[in-house]
């Protein structure tokens, strides 16, 4: 018997393991959400123990995989910054008005240290509430956005 | 359009479009209990929707214009589930069988969401049992559960949560530090004025020297001593005068600026010391060191040297211009021709330079960061043979430093020579125009020589003024980074209206304490009452929130929700230093400062007498080993000092805690870094310390907590069990499992020991 996933009436994900045992309320977690999101997904129990591990998501059969990806999509929130429309000040803390793939928003940057450089011109901006905003490639932003961003790097 | 106005008014702060939409939907006597404007939709895109809780139902809509409002009547068995992850909070409404709906929002709205869920729970409970008694929440802040000031609805603790972006123009803000010295600054300015004036005298004297002495000599009139000496004397007097004034001015202003720099450094450090641990957790040591060390120094040099020069230059320019115009307006006009061009150049280059220099500073911080990382961790670096990698990391940071500097220098290197070129061209104009005027007998040779003498000074000044552009921008960048520190309000602020507790009995009450670090909830809904003198053992897996709880009680951080009270007073209402005096802290890795052992023991009470220090050391079982050291209590410890073993250091830190005689004692894994034999010694020392004090102890080895009055078991940020060792063992719950796991480990270790 293979591993299977189900969604119950309370919207929770349940895992049915190889022995047919049912674990309600499992949470999918990516091991490398930034550097290798496609690899290494674990299913964690409500009390924080690992129940299953997948090196790649295609190890799962299609229906379960769709459920898993759906659950991941609901949990993962990392808006991608498309443009920076303005900042309230060039010294921190300051407010940023940004256009993201999930719509326009405004957030507070607490300090320049909250901008983390990843490989390949990728940036991760953490706001005052711990929400991460991703800049996929700094060089691909428009000129005014790049100019603003440059002042903080 | 007719609009049914509900008899019960809507909350004042409900946004306008929602008010209108909602007003028409409520029954006449329906009262809104809570509402939440979420900022995310189901697919996690930014968009607003509304969730309203009234006294009889829940209402929700995706937009004010929506016609399909959803409604759920309140019913027994209904509940809200709340989870948050990666900055997104989710409220899910369930009944006994199904999930009915979910709402999503960013954590900025978390307190509002939780308030709505709480209110909902209370209403549902009332349905089940209409006579249910609820804890009186009057006089408490609805957000953070802190007591409100007597006649105030605004919670002083919540208000500060809003961050105000600081104002810009950092250099002008330095005035705050210059104010105390304004008298001396004025004196310095007047001296500058006088010495600049004295400097302008010599070229003026060249006019009569030329026209009345030298030119007549060429046309046959002999030079007489009487005609020459007044001019020579005048030149000497002006030089002497300028020298004396310049000396006084430089001396006064350099002294003042040195003091301003020192004040700036002290203030910044003071401010830094007032910051919470959260701040230091998010900052890198190297960067902070660079800011306080190098940048205050740069500002200092700017104030003492360059600003002074700049003031002189401006004055000189202005006064020279006045003199030139008074001699010959036309020639003066030609002389001043390059000025607007230079001003324009300065303006365009300035911004690019400033951002460039800011960048250079930041990258310089990165270079120091590598140092600050590597040097303390040098044992790990060497053990894993990663010297080369660290070298490369440093080289990479250095290379980035170089690149950024190169970019700035490209702009900068062009700027200086261009100014020089412009001044040379200007000089050419003056010569040409001057010769033409002399030829037409409009001016004398003397006037032209004076002009040339003036403008060579003038252009020299212009040149140095252009140089100041870079220094000013550097200082402005430095000032900005200093004010970044100074503008950062501590997240553990001093209370606006402090309460003073004379005597503390040591009663600690935690009321629905929650704490989040970044977007991770570390503690949730922790309630605990600790009686004076009680010994509480905190138990749980690593990461269960034990240390965080202790840090909160210490007020290293402030709670995100709920409150902590000592003897009935919220700890946020007490002055921070006064409160911490009542707490003794013994850490897993005791930190000894560079100094003598006696200094280290007396760290919390520098005025302690030698007898008191010895008594504390005796009680901590440290006295004897201290006496065995070559210099006894005067032995140096800490960095570069006497090396002590882990157990010895720990006993010194216990003596340190004993000496301040705190009512509350916190032991954070005080014995886990040492072997079992040393642990016994430390344990004996701790037994002395614990007596009669409210004690919170975290220990990995559960056996060390046998003496605790109560054990509190934490799991993933919540209290799961409270009780004595025997009770908890009998209950066979979390504690039992932890204990048995450790027993097995200990047996396995023992068995391995036998085999080895």
JSON list of C-alpha atoms in Angstrom, two decimals, chain A residues 7-12 27-29 45-49 71-79 88-95 98 100-106 108 110-114 117 126-133 138 149-153, chain B residues 40 42-47 79 81 85-88 90 94-100 102 104 106-109 163-168 278 282-284 287 291 351 354-355 358-359 362-363 366 400 407 480-481 483-484 487-488 518-519 541 715-716:
[
{"chain": "A", "resi": 7, "resn": "UNK", "atom": "CA", "xyz": [-8.68, 16.19, 3.31]},
{"chain": "A", "resi": 8, "resn": "UNK", "atom": "CA", "xyz": [-11.29, 15.84, 6.05]},
{"chain": "A", "resi": 9, "resn": "UNK", "atom": "CA", "xyz": [-14.44, 17.87, 6.66]},
{"chain": "A", "resi": 10, "resn": "UNK", "atom": "CA", "xyz": [-12.56, 20.26, 8.96]},
{"chain": "A", "resi": 11, "resn": "UNK", "atom": "CA", "xyz": [-10.20, 21.04, 6.12]},
{"chain": "A", "resi": 12, "resn": "UNK", "atom": "CA", "xyz": [-7.28, 19.21, 7.69]},
{"chain": "A", "resi": 27, "resn": "UNK", "atom": "CA", "xyz": [1.37, 19.59, 7.82]},
{"chain": "A", "resi": 28, "resn": "UNK", "atom": "CA", "xyz": [3.61, 19.61, 4.76]},
{"chain": "A", "resi": 29, "resn": "UNK", "atom": "CA", "xyz": [6.93, 21.42, 5.18]},
{"chain": "A", "resi": 45, "resn": "UNK", "atom": "CA", "xyz": [2.36, 15.50, 12.79]},
{"chain": "A", "resi": 46, "resn": "UNK", "atom": "CA", "xyz": [0.52, 18.02, 14.98]},
{"chain": "A", "resi": 47, "resn": "UNK", "atom": "CA", "xyz": [3.03, 17.40, 17.78]},
{"chain": "A", "resi": 48, "resn": "UNK", "atom": "CA", "xyz": [5.93, 18.22, 15.49]},
{"chain": "A", "resi": 49, "resn": "UNK", "atom": "CA", "xyz": [7.23, 14.77, 14.51]},
{"chain": "A", "resi": 71, "resn": "UNK", "atom": "CA", "xyz": [-1.89, 22.75, 1.09]},
{"chain": "A", "resi": 72, "resn": "UNK", "atom": "CA", "xyz": [1.61, 24.11, 0.48]},
{"chain": "A", "resi": 73, "resn": "UNK", "atom": "CA", "xyz": [0.17, 26.93, -1.62]},
{"chain": "A", "resi": 74, "resn": "UNK", "atom": "CA", "xyz": [-2.16, 27.84, 1.23]},
{"chain": "A", "resi": 75, "resn": "UNK", "atom": "CA", "xyz": [0.64, 27.94, 3.72]},
{"chain": "A", "resi": 76, "resn": "UNK", "atom": "CA", "xyz": [3.36, 29.57, 1.73]},
{"chain": "A", "resi": 77, "resn": "UNK", "atom": "CA", "xyz": [3.21, 33.27, 1.59]},
{"chain": "A", "resi": 78, "resn": "UNK", "atom": "CA", "xyz": [6.15, 35.00, 0.01]},
{"chain": "A", "resi": 79, "resn": "UNK", "atom": "CA", "xyz": [4.97, 37.76, -2.29]},
{"chain": "A", "resi": 88, "resn": "UNK", "atom": "CA", "xyz": [8.86, 56.91, 3.11]},
{"chain": "A", "resi": 89, "resn": "UNK", "atom": "CA", "xyz": [12.52, 57.53, 3.89]},
{"chain": "A", "resi": 90, "resn": "UNK", "atom": "CA", "xyz": [15.95, 56.23, 3.03]},
{"chain": "A", "resi": 91, "resn": "UNK", "atom": "CA", "xyz": [16.81, 55.64, 6.66]},
{"chain": "A", "resi": 92, "resn": "UNK", "atom": "CA", "xyz": [15.21, 52.82, 8.60]},
{"chain": "A", "resi": 93, "resn": "UNK", "atom": "CA", "xyz": [12.60, 52.15, 9.88]},
{"chain": "A", "resi": 94, "resn": "UNK", "atom": "CA", "xyz": [10.66, 53.15, 6.81]},
{"chain": "A", "resi": 95, "resn": "UNK", "atom": "CA", "xyz": [7.54, 52.20, 4.94]},
{"chain": "A", "resi": 98, "resn": "UNK", "atom": "CA", "xyz": [5.38, 47.74, -3.33]},
{"chain": "A", "resi": 100, "resn": "UNK", "atom": "CA", "xyz": [3.80, 42.24, -5.79]},
{"chain": "A", "resi": 101, "resn": "UNK", "atom": "CA", "xyz": [2.49, 39.26, -7.69]},
{"chain": "A", "resi": 102, "resn": "UNK", "atom": "CA", "xyz": [-0.23, 39.16, -5.04]},
{"chain": "A", "resi": 103, "resn": "UNK", "atom": "CA", "xyz": [-1.28, 42.76, -5.35]},
{"chain": "A", "resi": 104, "resn": "UNK", "atom": "CA", "xyz": [-0.14, 46.10, -4.00]},
{"chain": "A", "resi": 105, "resn": "UNK", "atom": "CA", "xyz": [0.76, 46.47, -0.36]},
{"chain": "A", "resi": 106, "resn": "UNK", "atom": "CA", "xyz": [2.69, 48.52, 2.13]},
{"chain": "A", "resi": 108, "resn": "UNK", "atom": "CA", "xyz": [7.56, 48.51, 7.32]},
{"chain": "A", "resi": 110, "resn": "UNK", "atom": "CA", "xyz": [12.83, 47.74, 10.37]},
{"chain": "A", "resi": 111, "resn": "UNK", "atom": "CA", "xyz": [16.46, 47.80, 9.42]},
{"chain": "A", "resi": 112, "resn": "UNK", "atom": "CA", "xyz": [18.75, 47.34, 6.45]},
{"chain": "A", "resi": 113, "resn": "UNK", "atom": "CA", "xyz": [19.84, 44.05, 7.98]},
{"chain": "A", "resi": 114, "resn": "UNK", "atom": "CA", "xyz": [16.40, 42.67, 7.19]},
{"chain": "A", "resi": 117, "resn": "UNK", "atom": "CA", "xyz": [21.08, 38.55, -0.14]},
{"chain": "A", "resi": 126, "resn": "UNK", "atom": "CA", "xyz": [11.62, 40.73, 5.90]},
{"chain": "A", "resi": 127, "resn": "UNK", "atom": "CA", "xyz": [9.05, 43.20, 7.17]},
{"chain": "A", "resi": 128, "resn": "UNK", "atom": "CA", "xyz": [8.28, 44.16, 10.76]},
{"chain": "A", "resi": 129, "resn": "UNK", "atom": "CA", "xyz": [5.77, 41.31, 11.07]},
{"chain": "A", "resi": 130, "resn": "UNK", "atom": "CA", "xyz": [8.14, 38.67, 9.77]},
{"chain": "A", "resi": 131, "resn": "UNK", "atom": "CA", "xyz": [6.58, 38.41, 6.32]},
{"chain": "A", "resi": 132, "resn": "UNK", "atom": "CA", "xyz": [9.13, 37.68, 3.63]},
{"chain": "A", "resi": 133, "resn": "UNK", "atom": "CA", "xyz": [9.03, 39.47, 0.33]},
{"chain": "A", "resi": 138, "resn": "UNK", "atom": "CA", "xyz": [17.27, 42.58, -8.65]},
{"chain": "A", "resi": 149, "resn": "UNK", "atom": "CA", "xyz": [16.58, 49.26, -3.50]},
{"chain": "A", "resi": 150, "resn": "UNK", "atom": "CA", "xyz": [20.17, 50.18, -4.17]},
{"chain": "A", "resi": 151, "resn": "UNK", "atom": "CA", "xyz": [20.06, 52.76, -1.41]},
{"chain": "A", "resi": 152, "resn": "UNK", "atom": "CA", "xyz": [19.48, 50.01, 1.14]},
{"chain": "A", "resi": 153, "resn": "UNK", "atom": "CA", "xyz": [22.09, 47.53, -0.03]},
{"chain": "B", "resi": 40, "resn": "UNK", "atom": "CA", "xyz": [-5.59, 38.64, 2.20]},
{"chain": "B", "resi": 42, "resn": "UNK", "atom": "CA", "xyz": [-8.15, 32.69, 0.00]},
{"chain": "B", "resi": 43, "resn": "UNK", "atom": "CA", "xyz": [-5.40, 32.57, -2.65]},
{"chain": "B", "resi": 44, "resn": "UNK", "atom": "CA", "xyz": [-3.22, 34.81, -0.49]},
{"chain": "B", "resi": 45, "resn": "UNK", "atom": "CA", "xyz": [-3.52, 37.87, -2.68]},
{"chain": "B", "resi": 46, "resn": "UNK", "atom": "CA", "xyz": [-3.75, 41.27, -1.07]},
{"chain": "B", "resi": 47, "resn": "UNK", "atom": "CA", "xyz": [-7.38, 42.30, -0.88]},
{"chain": "B", "resi": 79, "resn": "UNK", "atom": "CA", "xyz": [-15.51, 27.50, 17.26]},
{"chain": "B", "resi": 81, "resn": "UNK", "atom": "CA", "xyz": [-9.38, 27.76, 15.01]},
{"chain": "B", "resi": 85, "resn": "UNK", "atom": "CA", "xyz": [2.58, 30.46, 9.73]},
{"chain": "B", "resi": 86, "resn": "UNK", "atom": "CA", "xyz": [5.17, 32.46, 7.82]},
{"chain": "B", "resi": 87, "resn": "UNK", "atom": "CA", "xyz": [3.51, 35.77, 8.59]},
{"chain": "B", "resi": 88, "resn": "UNK", "atom": "CA", "xyz": [0.01, 34.70, 7.57]},
{"chain": "B", "resi": 90, "resn": "UNK", "atom": "CA", "xyz": [-5.68, 31.96, 9.45]},
{"chain": "B", "resi": 94, "resn": "UNK", "atom": "CA", "xyz": [-15.84, 25.23, 12.45]},
{"chain": "B", "resi": 95, "resn": "UNK", "atom": "CA", "xyz": [-19.00, 23.67, 13.74]},
{"chain": "B", "resi": 96, "resn": "UNK", "atom": "CA", "xyz": [-19.04, 20.19, 15.24]},
{"chain": "B", "resi": 97, "resn": "UNK", "atom": "CA", "xyz": [-18.80, 18.49, 11.89]},
{"chain": "B", "resi": 98, "resn": "UNK", "atom": "CA", "xyz": [-17.37, 20.77, 9.27]},
{"chain": "B", "resi": 99, "resn": "UNK", "atom": "CA", "xyz": [-15.14, 23.64, 8.53]},
{"chain": "B", "resi": 100, "resn": "UNK", "atom": "CA", "xyz": [-17.48, 26.45, 7.56]},
{"chain": "B", "resi": 102, "resn": "UNK", "atom": "CA", "xyz": [-11.57, 30.48, 6.55]},
{"chain": "B", "resi": 104, "resn": "UNK", "atom": "CA", "xyz": [-6.58, 34.97, 6.05]},
{"chain": "B", "resi": 106, "resn": "UNK", "atom": "CA", "xyz": [-1.08, 39.22, 7.60]},
{"chain": "B", "resi": 107, "resn": "UNK", "atom": "CA", "xyz": [0.18, 39.21, 11.16]},
{"chain": "B", "resi": 108, "resn": "UNK", "atom": "CA", "xyz": [-0.24, 42.97, 11.41]},
{"chain": "B", "resi": 109, "resn": "UNK", "atom": "CA", "xyz": [-3.88, 42.19, 12.18]},
{"chain": "B", "resi": 163, "resn": "UNK", "atom": "CA", "xyz": [6.87, 52.93, 14.46]},
{"chain": "B", "resi": 164, "resn": "UNK", "atom": "CA", "xyz": [7.48, 56.43, 13.28]},
{"chain": "B", "resi": 165, "resn": "UNK", "atom": "CA", "xyz": [9.93, 56.81, 10.43]},
{"chain": "B", "resi": 166, "resn": "UNK", "atom": "CA", "xyz": [12.67, 59.22, 11.45]},
{"chain": "B", "resi": 167, "resn": "UNK", "atom": "CA", "xyz": [13.26, 62.58, 9.83]},
{"chain": "B", "resi": 168, "resn": "UNK", "atom": "CA", "xyz": [16.13, 62.96, 7.42]},
{"chain": "B", "resi": 278, "resn": "UNK", "atom": "CA", "xyz": [15.92, 41.44, 20.41]},
{"chain": "B", "resi": 282, "resn": "UNK", "atom": "CA", "xyz": [19.14, 41.16, 14.87]},
{"chain": "B", "resi": 283, "resn": "UNK", "atom": "CA", "xyz": [22.37, 43.15, 14.58]},
{"chain": "B", "resi": 284, "resn": "UNK", "atom": "CA", "xyz": [25.85, 42.08, 13.75]},
{"chain": "B", "resi": 287, "resn": "UNK", "atom": "CA", "xyz": [28.56, 46.51, 12.12]},
{"chain": "B", "resi": 291, "resn": "UNK", "atom": "CA", "xyz": [29.24, 52.52, 13.62]},
{"chain": "B", "resi": 351, "resn": "UNK", "atom": "CA", "xyz": [23.76, 63.05, -4.32]},
{"chain": "B", "resi": 354, "resn": "UNK", "atom": "CA", "xyz": [26.43, 60.56, -0.68]},
{"chain": "B", "resi": 355, "resn": "UNK", "atom": "CA", "xyz": [24.67, 57.36, -1.65]},
{"chain": "B", "resi": 358, "resn": "UNK", "atom": "CA", "xyz": [26.69, 55.31, 2.46]},
{"chain": "B", "resi": 359, "resn": "UNK", "atom": "CA", "xyz": [27.25, 52.15, 0.52]},
{"chain": "B", "resi": 362, "resn": "UNK", "atom": "CA", "xyz": [27.75, 49.58, 4.86]},
{"chain": "B", "resi": 363, "resn": "UNK", "atom": "CA", "xyz": [30.22, 47.40, 3.06]},
{"chain": "B", "resi": 366, "resn": "UNK", "atom": "CA", "xyz": [30.44, 43.79, 6.24]},
{"chain": "B", "resi": 400, "resn": "UNK", "atom": "CA", "xyz": [33.11, 44.25, -2.66]},
{"chain": "B", "resi": 407, "resn": "UNK", "atom": "CA", "xyz": [32.58, 53.28, -8.30]},
{"chain": "B", "resi": 480, "resn": "UNK", "atom": "CA", "xyz": [22.76, 58.84, 9.26]},
{"chain": "B", "resi": 481, "resn": "UNK", "atom": "CA", "xyz": [24.03, 55.50, 10.45]},
{"chain": "B", "resi": 483, "resn": "UNK", "atom": "CA", "xyz": [21.05, 58.25, 14.05]},
{"chain": "B", "resi": 484, "resn": "UNK", "atom": "CA", "xyz": [19.78, 54.89, 12.84]},
{"chain": "B", "resi": 487, "resn": "UNK", "atom": "CA", "xyz": [16.29, 56.62, 16.48]},
{"chain": "B", "resi": 488, "resn": "UNK", "atom": "CA", "xyz": [15.69, 53.00, 17.30]},
{"chain": "B", "resi": 518, "resn": "UNK", "atom": "CA", "xyz": [9.66, 37.29, 13.92]},
{"chain": "B", "resi": 519, "resn": "UNK", "atom": "CA", "xyz": [6.80, 35.32, 12.46]},
{"chain": "B", "resi": 541, "resn": "UNK", "atom": "CA", "xyz": [12.24, 19.62, 24.97]},
{"chain": "B", "resi": 715, "resn": "UNK", "atom": "CA", "xyz": [5.64, 21.76, 25.01]},
{"chain": "B", "resi": 716, "resn": "UNK", "atom": "CA", "xyz": [5.77, 23.84, 21.84]}
]
